[in-house]
């Protein structure tokens, strides 16, 4: 059995492949359900402790249930993958216990394994044999838009250390878009030059490579990959634009309050943090809550500031994410939708059109377009030479994202499938190719 692990910003998944035949997802069990993926979240409860006296970590669907049941009584941690390349984030203190970033990642992956029907067999094989793990083409990019190799290497080493910490010693990395290419290739009966676009929560990755059944010699020499590139933005960045334009203005952003005889603007930094919704739990401190309580007393938009306090104090970041995600999904199938979210005294019910959304995300679309153009330029590949464009990941459903590729390659060349699982199944196929003998 060959194992692939897709540890994602939003969702994670495991897949296995036998010595021959297709790869398959390892289903996740939760209550009476069987799920294809595992939400990459953690919820810590101060009332439940492990054998060492540290707060217990619920993860995935169990973490979601615990959070929805207990809310602000615990601590919700999300999108931990997005911190891998950040040298300033090394650990966090949760209910007086310190957890490193590697600890948090280890919890997610370990709970994912435990939630499968094959937990015992997977644990044994992952402890004694190779595991192929997905990684973005670029974890981070600097302000000039060029690869930041130092932070990229930091992210890889930290992810490796996190897996070593849960007794997965033999870790091999594969670019996530290359893994998606393995999944796409499994259905081919001819050779193609394909551009893979993999849109995750934190990164958009691209790989231009040769795939197909007739490329055995190229594969043996490692010459199938023509070029790889990526940019450090994707689904989370699109969510941030919806929060910036539809949510923050309805929670007091841009309004004023009185401090003595002075009229001051409500501080902008809580709204900046809200754009990265998974970081809201980090500012749920006594100092922040006291500040907002004092501002609300004299604020011209007192109800809105109180709603912001509720969002932070009651750890409603995940609920906000779900409302934003629903609106984003709605815009993929319709010209307009409503973003609805209730917070104490404020009920957000914002109409948003696809045209507005596309205008808001224009800077991100431009970066993605430039990244694709640079890849073609660096590899000396004209769009006409590309046989197929395979798009995967949640943001590949956004019409404006698809239009980037339709405009360059033609709509008839676009393909997709397994948008949330193709990376995992491809990683298992990559493991078989590397270690199948």
PDB file of N, CA, C and O in Angstrom, residues 5 56 105 111 115 122 160 162 166 177 203-204 226 242 270 298-299 314 321 326 335 369 399 431:
ATOM      1  N   UNK A   5      -0.472  11.942   1.541  1.00  0.00           N
ATOM      2  CA  UNK A   5      -1.077  12.816   2.543  1.00  0.00           C
ATOM      3  C   UNK A   5      -1.170  14.227   1.993  1.00  0.00           C
ATOM      4  O   UNK A   5      -0.145  14.834   1.646  1.00  0.00           O
ATOM      5  N   UNK A  56      -7.253  19.256  25.854  1.00  0.00           N
ATOM      6  CA  UNK A  56      -7.447  18.279  24.783  1.00  0.00           C
ATOM      7  C   UNK A  56      -7.738  18.996  23.468  1.00  0.00           C
ATOM      8  O   UNK A  56      -8.468  19.980  23.430  1.00  0.00           O
ATOM      9  N   UNK A 105       0.092  21.172  13.928  1.00  0.00           N
ATOM     10  CA  UNK A 105      -0.010  20.409  12.680  1.00  0.00           C
ATOM     11  C   UNK A 105      -0.082  18.917  12.985  1.00  0.00           C
ATOM     12  O   UNK A 105      -0.863  18.172  12.380  1.00  0.00           O
ATOM     13  N   UNK A 111      -5.130  13.202  14.225  1.00  0.00           N
ATOM     14  CA  UNK A 111      -6.578  13.012  14.366  1.00  0.00           C
ATOM     15  C   UNK A 111      -7.203  12.558  13.045  1.00  0.00           C
ATOM     16  O   UNK A 111      -8.174  11.796  13.046  1.00  0.00           O
ATOM     17  N   UNK A 115      -9.287   9.039  12.590  1.00  0.00           N
ATOM     18  CA  UNK A 115     -10.695   9.092  12.193  1.00  0.00           C
ATOM     19  C   UNK A 115     -11.024   8.153  11.035  1.00  0.00           C
ATOM     20  O   UNK A 115     -12.181   8.061  10.630  1.00  0.00           O
ATOM     21  N   UNK A 122      -2.767   2.136   8.753  1.00  0.00           N
ATOM     22  CA  UNK A 122      -2.091   3.354   8.289  1.00  0.00           C
ATOM     23  C   UNK A 122      -0.991   3.776   9.258  1.00  0.00           C
ATOM     24  O   UNK A 122       0.119   4.136   8.840  1.00  0.00           O
ATOM     25  N   UNK A 160       8.019  18.877   7.836  1.00  0.00           N
ATOM     26  CA  UNK A 160       8.685  17.587   8.039  1.00  0.00           C
ATOM     27  C   UNK A 160       8.827  17.288   9.530  1.00  0.00           C
ATOM     28  O   UNK A 160       8.554  16.167   9.977  1.00  0.00           O
ATOM     29  N   UNK A 162       7.009  18.406  11.975  1.00  0.00           N
ATOM     30  CA  UNK A 162       5.691  18.131  12.553  1.00  0.00           C
ATOM     31  C   UNK A 162       5.294  16.678  12.337  1.00  0.00           C
ATOM     32  O   UNK A 162       4.760  16.020  13.235  1.00  0.00           O
ATOM     33  N   UNK A 166       4.923  12.960  15.046  1.00  0.00           N
ATOM     34  CA  UNK A 166       3.835  11.980  15.246  1.00  0.00           C
ATOM     35  C   UNK A 166       4.220  10.639  14.609  1.00  0.00           C
ATOM     36  O   UNK A 166       3.365   9.885  14.171  1.00  0.00           O
ATOM     37  N   UNK A 177       0.501  20.663  -7.407  1.00  0.00           N
ATOM     38  CA  UNK A 177       0.003  20.591  -8.790  1.00  0.00           C
ATOM     39  C   UNK A 177       0.524  19.376  -9.552  1.00  0.00           C
ATOM     40  O   UNK A 177      -0.156  18.852 -10.437  1.00  0.00           O
ATOM     41  N   UNK A 203      -2.539  29.235  -1.288  1.00  0.00           N
ATOM     42  CA  UNK A 203      -1.649  29.366  -2.435  1.00  0.00           C
ATOM     43  C   UNK A 203      -2.342  28.922  -3.719  1.00  0.00           C
ATOM     44  O   UNK A 203      -3.247  28.089  -3.697  1.00  0.00           O
ATOM     45  N   UNK A 204      -1.896  29.513  -4.816  1.00  0.00           N
ATOM     46  CA  UNK A 204      -2.292  29.060  -6.150  1.00  0.00           C
ATOM     47  C   UNK A 204      -1.026  28.566  -6.835  1.00  0.00           C
ATOM     48  O   UNK A 204      -0.063  29.328  -6.976  1.00  0.00           O
ATOM     49  N   UNK A 226       8.043  20.468 -16.989  1.00  0.00           N
ATOM     50  CA  UNK A 226       8.609  21.547 -17.795  1.00  0.00           C
ATOM     51  C   UNK A 226       8.869  22.778 -16.928  1.00  0.00           C
ATOM     52  O   UNK A 226       9.881  23.457 -17.075  1.00  0.00           O
ATOM     53  N   UNK A 242     -14.384  39.804   0.360  1.00  0.00           N
ATOM     54  CA  UNK A 242     -15.797  39.834   0.751  1.00  0.00           C
ATOM     55  C   UNK A 242     -15.962  40.380   2.165  1.00  0.00           C
ATOM     56  O   UNK A 242     -16.881  41.150   2.447  1.00  0.00           O
ATOM     57  N   UNK A 270      -8.392  45.726  14.164  1.00  0.00           N
ATOM     58  CA  UNK A 270      -9.266  44.538  14.297  1.00  0.00           C
ATOM     59  C   UNK A 270      -9.908  44.148  12.967  1.00  0.00           C
ATOM     60  O   UNK A 270     -10.112  42.955  12.699  1.00  0.00           O
ATOM     61  N   UNK A 298     -19.007  55.299  23.506  1.00  0.00           N
ATOM     62  CA  UNK A 298     -19.128  56.629  22.893  1.00  0.00           C
ATOM     63  C   UNK A 298     -19.112  56.574  21.371  1.00  0.00           C
ATOM     64  O   UNK A 298     -19.013  57.612  20.722  1.00  0.00           O
ATOM     65  N   UNK A 299     -19.208  55.383  20.822  1.00  0.00           N
ATOM     66  CA  UNK A 299     -19.114  55.238  19.362  1.00  0.00           C
ATOM     67  C   UNK A 299     -20.385  55.737  18.690  1.00  0.00           C
ATOM     68  O   UNK A 299     -21.496  55.546  19.191  1.00  0.00           O
ATOM     69  N   UNK A 314     -16.937  35.797  21.220  1.00  0.00           N
ATOM     70  CA  UNK A 314     -17.615  34.515  21.132  1.00  0.00           C
ATOM     71  C   UNK A 314     -16.984  33.575  20.104  1.00  0.00           C
ATOM     72  O   UNK A 314     -17.569  32.533  19.775  1.00  0.00           O
ATOM     73  N   UNK A 321     -16.651  32.603   8.434  1.00  0.00           N
ATOM     74  CA  UNK A 321     -16.067  31.952   7.261  1.00  0.00           C
ATOM     75  C   UNK A 321     -17.132  31.186   6.475  1.00  0.00           C
ATOM     76  O   UNK A 321     -17.170  31.256   5.239  1.00  0.00           O
ATOM     77  N   UNK A 326     -20.275  30.564   1.671  1.00  0.00           N
ATOM     78  CA  UNK A 326     -21.557  30.335   1.010  1.00  0.00           C
ATOM     79  C   UNK A 326     -21.833  31.416  -0.030  1.00  0.00           C
ATOM     80  O   UNK A 326     -22.337  31.130  -1.127  1.00  0.00           O
ATOM     81  N   UNK A 335     -25.449  35.536 -10.795  1.00  0.00           N
ATOM     82  CA  UNK A 335     -24.909  36.872 -10.985  1.00  0.00           C
ATOM     83  C   UNK A 335     -24.938  37.704  -9.702  1.00  0.00           C
ATOM     84  O   UNK A 335     -24.231  38.708  -9.607  1.00  0.00           O
ATOM     85  N   UNK A 369      -2.763  35.857 -13.041  1.00  0.00           N
ATOM     86  CA  UNK A 369      -2.516  35.956 -14.489  1.00  0.00           C
ATOM     87  C   UNK A 369      -1.034  36.143 -14.772  1.00  0.00           C
ATOM     88  O   UNK A 369      -0.471  35.495 -15.665  1.00  0.00           O
ATOM     89  N   UNK A 399     -15.841  31.858 -11.730  1.00  0.00           N
ATOM     90  CA  UNK A 399     -15.808  32.150 -13.170  1.00  0.00           C
ATOM     91  C   UNK A 399     -14.646  33.053 -13.585  1.00  0.00           C
ATOM     92  O   UNK A 399     -14.035  32.831 -14.638  1.00  0.00           O
ATOM     93  N   UNK A 431       3.497   8.214  -4.877  1.00  0.00           N
ATOM     94  CA  UNK A 431       4.206   7.297  -3.989  1.00  0.00           C
ATOM     95  C   UNK A 431       4.448   5.952  -4.683  1.00  0.00           C
ATOM     96  O   UNK A 431       5.537   5.369  -4.564  1.00  0.00           O
TER      97      UNK A 431
END
